[in-house]
Amino acid sequence: MTHVIDGNAVAESVRDDVRAAIDELEADDVTPGLATVLMGGDDGSATYVAMKQRACEEVGIDGTTVEIDPEEPPEALYEVIDDLNDDPAIHGILVQMPVPDHVPKREVLSRVDPLKDVDGFHPENVGRMVSGHPRFKPCTPHGIQKLLASADVDPEGMDAVVLGRSEIVGKPMANLLMQKAAGGNATVTVCHSRTQDLAEKTRAADLVVAAVGRPEMLTGDMLSEGTVVIDVGTNRVDADNEKGYELTGDVDFESAREKASVISPSPGGVGPMTITMLLYNTVKAASLQSGVDVGL
């Protein structure tokens, strides 16, 4: 029988660990602080920021949101980041993407203090991860590692295929899977829009992580029996319902389920883990900055 991963249950288990770590920090008068900076009018981003704020409140993190008019010059954003870098009450900084077109994304990512970069996207933190000495693992890939562990899936020795090469999921996921470390030691192939014979590669895989942003593009006939399938995608597709749309993943769940030994649904799989691992990284940042070891 196929094991369907319950992302909400795994996320709640990780949040229990986060709450315990927060209690340890507060025993030493340290309250983790996370600042989210929003510079844009995207409704999806605003909703996501609100979800992060609620998640902080639920576990005991002091969450704040700073909003900047998207018409402001880049320097307005840089000034906010600099102030947050200097604020000892703020342990984690997250600049919600996307930023307006006139703001250079790479400059923004490099501006955040690496010790407060709880997204794990600062060049220093990317370099540490690639070299095998991560400070903060990017939230979604790290969350996927937690999901795999919850299902007793050890990637060691597996042939893994990562669909997608984004900076946020695809590249760091591939890197973590190939690392000589727990949750890694797989042989990894990264596929993308220029890949030839995609189905041939996915059928040869023991583990497939789909993160391309294309609704239900990975189907059951592209898999072999017993494959482990992780669906990262969250896509809006038209539907005859009150909202006029429904959410679906990058995997055709029903056909893939017929082949998979383990599968994560979307929604309800990877999604709950992303914010949870942001909380995890924020508490880890507070531990590193305060010198109070909480074992995360």
GROMACS .gro file of C-alpha atoms in nm:
model
  296
    1MET     CA    1   0.000   0.000   0.000
    2THR     CA    2   0.126   0.347  -0.087
    3HIS     CA    3   0.224   0.561   0.209
    4VAL     CA    4   0.077   0.911   0.170
    5ILE     CA    5   0.281   1.160   0.375
    6ASP     CA    6   0.078   1.386   0.602
    7GLY     CA    7   0.270   1.713   0.581
    8ASN     CA    8   0.056   1.880   0.845
    9ALA     CA    9   0.134   1.610   1.101
   10VAL     CA   10   0.508   1.621   1.028
   11ALA     CA   11   0.506   2.001   1.047
   12GLU     CA   12   0.334   1.991   1.386
   13SER     CA   13   0.594   1.747   1.515
   14VAL     CA   14   0.876   1.980   1.407
   15ARG     CA   15   0.693   2.275   1.565
   16ASP     CA   16   0.685   2.085   1.894
   17ASP     CA   17   1.065   2.068   1.875
   18VAL     CA   18   1.074   2.440   1.793
   19ARG     CA   19   0.854   2.523   2.093
   20ALA     CA   20   1.079   2.320   2.322
   21ALA     CA   21   1.384   2.507   2.189
   22ILE     CA   22   1.208   2.841   2.243
   23ASP     CA   23   1.144   2.744   2.605
   24GLU     CA   24   1.517   2.680   2.648
   25LEU     CA   25   1.601   3.018   2.497
   26GLU     CA   26   1.348   3.201   2.711
   27ALA     CA   27   1.493   3.040   3.021
   28ASP     CA   28   1.801   3.249   2.933
   29ASP     CA   29   1.591   3.560   2.860
   30VAL     CA   30   1.614   3.521   2.482
   31THR     CA   31   1.298   3.559   2.273
   32PRO     CA   32   1.352   3.472   1.905
   33GLY     CA   33   1.258   3.758   1.674
   34LEU     CA   34   1.172   3.734   1.303
   35ALA     CA   35   1.124   4.037   1.077
   36THR     CA   36   0.951   3.996   0.742
   37VAL     CA   37   0.995   4.278   0.492
   38LEU     CA   38   0.728   4.322   0.226
   39MET     CA   39   0.790   4.559  -0.064
   40GLY     CA   40   0.521   4.496  -0.319
   41GLY     CA   41   0.150   4.475  -0.386
   42ASP     CA   42   0.125   4.106  -0.471
   43ASP     CA   43  -0.180   3.956  -0.297
   44GLY     CA   44  -0.017   3.614  -0.272
   45SER     CA   45   0.288   3.759  -0.098
   46ALA     CA   46   0.072   3.954   0.148
   47THR     CA   47  -0.123   3.639   0.232
   48TYR     CA   48   0.196   3.441   0.281
   49VAL     CA   49   0.338   3.709   0.511
   50ALA     CA   50   0.021   3.699   0.721
   51MET     CA   51   0.053   3.320   0.749
   52LYS     CA   52   0.412   3.359   0.871
   53GLN     CA   53   0.301   3.611   1.130
   54ARG     CA   54   0.036   3.374   1.265
   55ALA     CA   55   0.285   3.087   1.272
   56CYS     CA   56   0.527   3.298   1.478
   57GLU     CA   57   0.256   3.380   1.729
   58GLU     CA   58   0.159   3.014   1.763
   59VAL     CA   59   0.507   2.897   1.867
   60GLY     CA   60   0.625   3.202   2.063
   61ILE     CA   61   0.845   3.385   1.814
   62ASP     CA   62   0.826   3.765   1.819
   63GLY     CA   63   0.723   3.829   1.459
   64THR     CA   64   0.714   4.173   1.297
   65THR     CA   65   0.631   4.285   0.945
   66VAL     CA   66   0.776   4.593   0.777
   67GLU     CA   67   0.593   4.716   0.468
   68ILE     CA   68   0.760   4.942   0.211
   69ASP     CA   69   0.586   5.122  -0.075
   70PRO     CA   70   0.681   4.937  -0.396
   71GLU     CA   71   0.739   5.271  -0.569
   72GLU     CA   72   1.021   5.359  -0.331
   73PRO     CA   73   1.382   5.335  -0.458
   74PRO     CA   74   1.600   5.036  -0.366
   75GLU     CA   75   1.776   5.245  -0.102
   76ALA     CA   76   1.456   5.251   0.107
   77LEU     CA   77   1.466   4.872   0.128
   78TYR     CA   78   1.840   4.866   0.195
   79GLU     CA   79   1.796   5.110   0.484
   80VAL     CA   80   1.531   4.888   0.644
   81ILE     CA   81   1.751   4.580   0.607
   82ASP     CA   82   2.050   4.764   0.758
   83ASP     CA   83   1.840   4.871   1.059
   84LEU     CA   84   1.718   4.514   1.112
   85ASN     CA   85   2.074   4.382   1.080
   86ASP     CA   86   2.172   4.613   1.367
   87ASP     CA   87   1.870   4.531   1.587
   88PRO     CA   88   1.970   4.274   1.855
   89ALA     CA   89   1.603   4.179   1.910
   90ILE     CA   90   1.578   4.057   1.550
   91HIS     CA   91   1.742   3.719   1.494
   92GLY     CA   92   1.598   3.641   1.152
   93ILE     CA   93   1.526   3.857   0.847
   94LEU     CA   94   1.321   3.750   0.550
   95VAL     CA   95   1.262   3.977   0.251
   96GLN     CA   96   0.947   3.850   0.081
   97MET     CA   97   1.000   3.779  -0.287
   98PRO     CA   98   0.936   3.897  -0.547
   99VAL     CA   99   1.062   4.250  -0.497
  100PRO     CA  100   0.970   4.518  -0.756
  101ASP     CA  101   1.154   4.501  -1.089
  102HIS     CA  102   1.361   4.812  -1.017
  103VAL     CA  103   1.512   4.650  -0.705
  104PRO     CA  104   1.807   4.415  -0.778
  105LYS     CA  105   1.726   4.082  -0.609
  106ARG     CA  106   2.087   3.971  -0.569
  107GLU     CA  107   2.179   4.293  -0.391
  108VAL     CA  108   1.887   4.240  -0.154
  109LEU     CA  109   1.990   3.883  -0.071
  110SER     CA  110   2.350   3.992  -0.012
  111ARG     CA  111   2.242   4.281   0.212
  112VAL     CA  112   2.096   4.062   0.487
  113ASP     CA  113   2.340   3.968   0.765
  114PRO     CA  114   2.435   3.601   0.695
  115LEU     CA  115   2.369   3.518   1.061
  116LYS     CA  116   2.013   3.648   1.021
  117ASP     CA  117   1.952   3.502   0.675
  118VAL     CA  118   1.691   3.244   0.780
  119ASP     CA  119   1.594   3.179   0.417
  120GLY     CA  120   1.948   3.051   0.354
  121PHE     CA  121   1.992   3.249   0.032
  122HIS     CA  122   2.284   3.479   0.120
  123PRO     CA  123   2.587   3.385  -0.095
  124GLU     CA  124   2.783   3.298   0.220
  125ASN     CA  125   2.513   3.057   0.338
  126VAL     CA  126   2.476   2.906  -0.008
  127GLY     CA  127   2.851   2.850  -0.014
  128ARG     CA  128   2.846   2.688   0.329
  129MET     CA  129   2.570   2.452   0.217
  130VAL     CA  130   2.747   2.356  -0.105
  131SER     CA  131   3.070   2.291   0.084
  132GLY     CA  132   2.889   2.059   0.324
  133HIS     CA  133   2.884   2.289   0.627
  134PRO     CA  134   2.537   2.446   0.622
  135ARG     CA  135   2.438   2.715   0.870
  136PHE     CA  136   2.077   2.745   0.753
  137LYS     CA  137   1.932   2.503   0.500
  138PRO     CA  138   1.676   2.661   0.263
  139CYS     CA  139   1.332   2.601   0.411
  140THR     CA  140   1.156   2.397   0.142
  141PRO     CA  141   1.441   2.152   0.068
  142HIS     CA  142   1.507   2.107   0.439
  143GLY     CA  143   1.137   2.044   0.492
  144ILE     CA  144   1.147   1.776   0.223
  145GLN     CA  145   1.431   1.604   0.406
  146LYS     CA  146   1.213   1.601   0.718
  147LEU     CA  147   0.921   1.454   0.520
  148LEU     CA  148   1.140   1.177   0.381
  149ALA     CA  149   1.274   1.094   0.726
  150SER     CA  150   0.919   1.080   0.864
  151ALA     CA  151   0.838   0.810   0.607
  152ASP     CA  152   1.159   0.617   0.687
  153VAL     CA  153   1.301   0.701   0.344
  154ASP     CA  154   1.681   0.725   0.345
  155PRO     CA  155   1.811   0.866   0.015
  156GLU     CA  156   2.150   0.697   0.062
  157GLY     CA  157   2.230   0.493  -0.249
  158MET     CA  158   1.915   0.601  -0.430
  159ASP     CA  159   1.900   0.737  -0.783
  160ALA     CA  160   1.721   1.069  -0.733
  161VAL     CA  161   1.574   1.298  -0.998
  162VAL     CA  162   1.498   1.661  -0.916
  163LEU     CA  163   1.261   1.825  -1.163
  164GLY     CA  164   1.342   2.195  -1.170
  165ARG     CA  165   1.655   2.403  -1.118
  166SER     CA  166   1.528   2.706  -0.926
  167GLU     CA  167   1.748   2.880  -0.671
  168ILE     CA  168   1.479   2.827  -0.406
  169VAL     CA  169   1.408   2.454  -0.443
  170GLY     CA  170   1.568   2.266  -0.732
  171LYS     CA  171   1.936   2.354  -0.691
  172PRO     CA  172   1.953   2.338  -0.311
  173MET     CA  173   1.744   2.019  -0.308
  174ALA     CA  174   1.985   1.849  -0.547
  175ASN     CA  175   2.280   1.966  -0.340
  176LEU     CA  176   2.137   1.840  -0.011
  177LEU     CA  177   2.050   1.503  -0.162
  178MET     CA  178   2.405   1.452  -0.287
  179GLN     CA  179   2.576   1.568   0.034
  180LYS     CA  180   2.782   1.317   0.231
  181ALA     CA  181   2.552   1.358   0.530
  182ALA     CA  182   2.230   1.232   0.681
  183GLY     CA  183   1.946   1.282   0.437
  184GLY     CA  184   2.189   1.273   0.145
  185ASN     CA  185   2.430   1.032  -0.025
  186ALA     CA  186   2.203   0.992  -0.327
  187THR     CA  187   2.307   0.997  -0.693
  188VAL     CA  188   2.128   1.301  -0.830
  189THR     CA  189   2.009   1.405  -1.175
  190VAL     CA  190   1.861   1.752  -1.223
  191CYS     CA  191   1.608   1.782  -1.506
  192HIS     CA  192   1.467   2.103  -1.653
  193SER     CA  193   1.302   2.254  -1.959
  194ARG     CA  194   1.591   2.152  -2.186
  195THR     CA  195   1.611   1.791  -2.067
  196GLN     CA  196   1.573   1.525  -2.335
  197ASP     CA  197   1.380   1.201  -2.271
  198LEU     CA  198   1.247   1.317  -1.935
  199ALA     CA  199   1.023   1.013  -1.881
  200GLU     CA  200   1.319   0.781  -1.936
  201LYS     CA  201   1.505   0.955  -1.653
  202THR     CA  202   1.214   0.958  -1.411
  203ARG     CA  203   1.138   0.590  -1.475
  204ALA     CA  204   1.497   0.509  -1.377
  205ALA     CA  205   1.467   0.699  -1.048
  206ASP     CA  206   1.410   0.566  -0.697
  207LEU     CA  207   1.316   0.915  -0.578
  208VAL     CA  208   1.157   1.201  -0.775
  209VAL     CA  209   1.117   1.555  -0.640
  210ALA     CA  210   0.889   1.759  -0.868
  211ALA     CA  211   0.938   2.137  -0.846
  212VAL     CA  212   0.868   2.287  -1.187
  213GLY     CA  213   0.542   2.480  -1.141
  214ARG     CA  214   0.351   2.291  -1.410
  215PRO     CA  215   0.020   2.135  -1.304
  216GLU     CA  216   0.022   1.754  -1.295
  217MET     CA  217   0.313   1.723  -1.540
  218LEU     CA  218   0.453   1.412  -1.369
  219THR     CA  219   0.219   1.122  -1.438
  220GLY     CA  220   0.213   0.760  -1.330
  221ASP     CA  221   0.339   0.630  -1.664
  222MET     CA  222   0.660   0.829  -1.604
  223LEU     CA  223   0.738   0.629  -1.289
  224SER     CA  224   0.852   0.278  -1.203
  225GLU     CA  225   0.693   0.064  -0.932
  226GLY     CA  226   0.801   0.165  -0.584
  227THR     CA  227   0.929   0.514  -0.661
  228VAL     CA  228   0.924   0.774  -0.382
  229VAL     CA  229   0.752   1.091  -0.509
  230ILE     CA  230   0.767   1.435  -0.349
  231ASP     CA  231   0.540   1.702  -0.500
  232VAL     CA  232   0.658   2.059  -0.436
  233GLY     CA  233   0.421   2.231  -0.679
  234THR     CA  234   0.122   2.444  -0.584
  235ASN     CA  235  -0.062   2.557  -0.896
  236ARG     CA  236  -0.394   2.731  -0.950
  237VAL     CA  237  -0.609   2.569  -1.217
  238ASP     CA  238  -0.956   2.668  -1.331
  239ALA     CA  239  -1.236   2.481  -1.158
  240ASP     CA  240  -1.614   2.487  -1.147
  241ASN     CA  241  -1.645   2.589  -0.785
  242GLU     CA  242  -1.713   2.897  -0.576
  243LYS     CA  243  -1.355   3.024  -0.602
  244GLY     CA  244  -1.327   2.948  -0.973
  245TYR     CA  245  -1.003   2.760  -0.918
  246GLU     CA  246  -0.846   2.476  -0.725
  247LEU     CA  247  -0.492   2.401  -0.614
  248THR     CA  248  -0.300   2.113  -0.762
  249GLY     CA  249   0.058   1.996  -0.758
  250ASP     CA  250   0.317   1.919  -1.023
  251VAL     CA  251   0.224   1.551  -0.991
  252ASP     CA  252  -0.089   1.378  -1.121
  253PHE     CA  253  -0.156   1.237  -0.775
  254GLU     CA  254  -0.399   0.958  -0.860
  255SER     CA  255  -0.194   0.801  -1.139
  256ALA     CA  256   0.136   0.848  -0.954
  257ARG     CA  257  -0.010   0.693  -0.640
  258GLU     CA  258  -0.064   0.370  -0.832
  259LYS     CA  259   0.312   0.338  -0.881
  260ALA     CA  260   0.464   0.511  -0.579
  261SER     CA  261   0.566   0.346  -0.254
  262VAL     CA  262   0.564   0.686  -0.080
  263ILE     CA  263   0.407   1.007  -0.208
  264SER     CA  264   0.340   1.356  -0.075
  265PRO     CA  265   0.014   1.522  -0.179
  266SER     CA  266  -0.030   1.883  -0.284
  267PRO     CA  267  -0.174   2.062  -0.103
  268GLY     CA  268  -0.105   1.907   0.236
  269GLY     CA  269   0.247   1.777   0.181
  270VAL     CA  270   0.548   2.004   0.134
  271GLY     CA  271   0.353   2.329   0.185
  272PRO     CA  272   0.310   2.308   0.563
  273MET     CA  273   0.680   2.234   0.602
  274THR     CA  274   0.812   2.551   0.438
  275ILE     CA  275   0.688   2.795   0.703
  276THR     CA  276   0.768   2.544   0.977
  277MET     CA  277   1.132   2.526   0.868
  278LEU     CA  278   1.143   2.907   0.862
  279LEU     CA  279   1.046   2.899   1.231
  280TYR     CA  280   1.312   2.631   1.285
  281ASN     CA  281   1.580   2.847   1.120
  282THR     CA  282   1.476   3.153   1.320
  283VAL     CA  283   1.515   2.967   1.648
  284LYS     CA  284   1.848   2.828   1.532
  285ALA     CA  285   1.958   3.184   1.445
  286ALA     CA  286   1.860   3.302   1.793
  287SER     CA  287   2.061   3.017   1.941
  288LEU     CA  288   2.370   3.101   1.734
  289GLN     CA  289   2.352   3.474   1.810
  290SER     CA  290   2.285   3.435   2.181
  291GLY     CA  291   2.521   3.144   2.245
  292VAL     CA  292   2.239   2.944   2.407
  293ASP     CA  293   2.262   2.590   2.266
  294VAL     CA  294   1.919   2.440   2.193
  295GLY     CA  295   2.034   2.144   1.985
  296LEU     CA  296   1.849   2.220   1.663
   0.00000   0.00000   0.00000
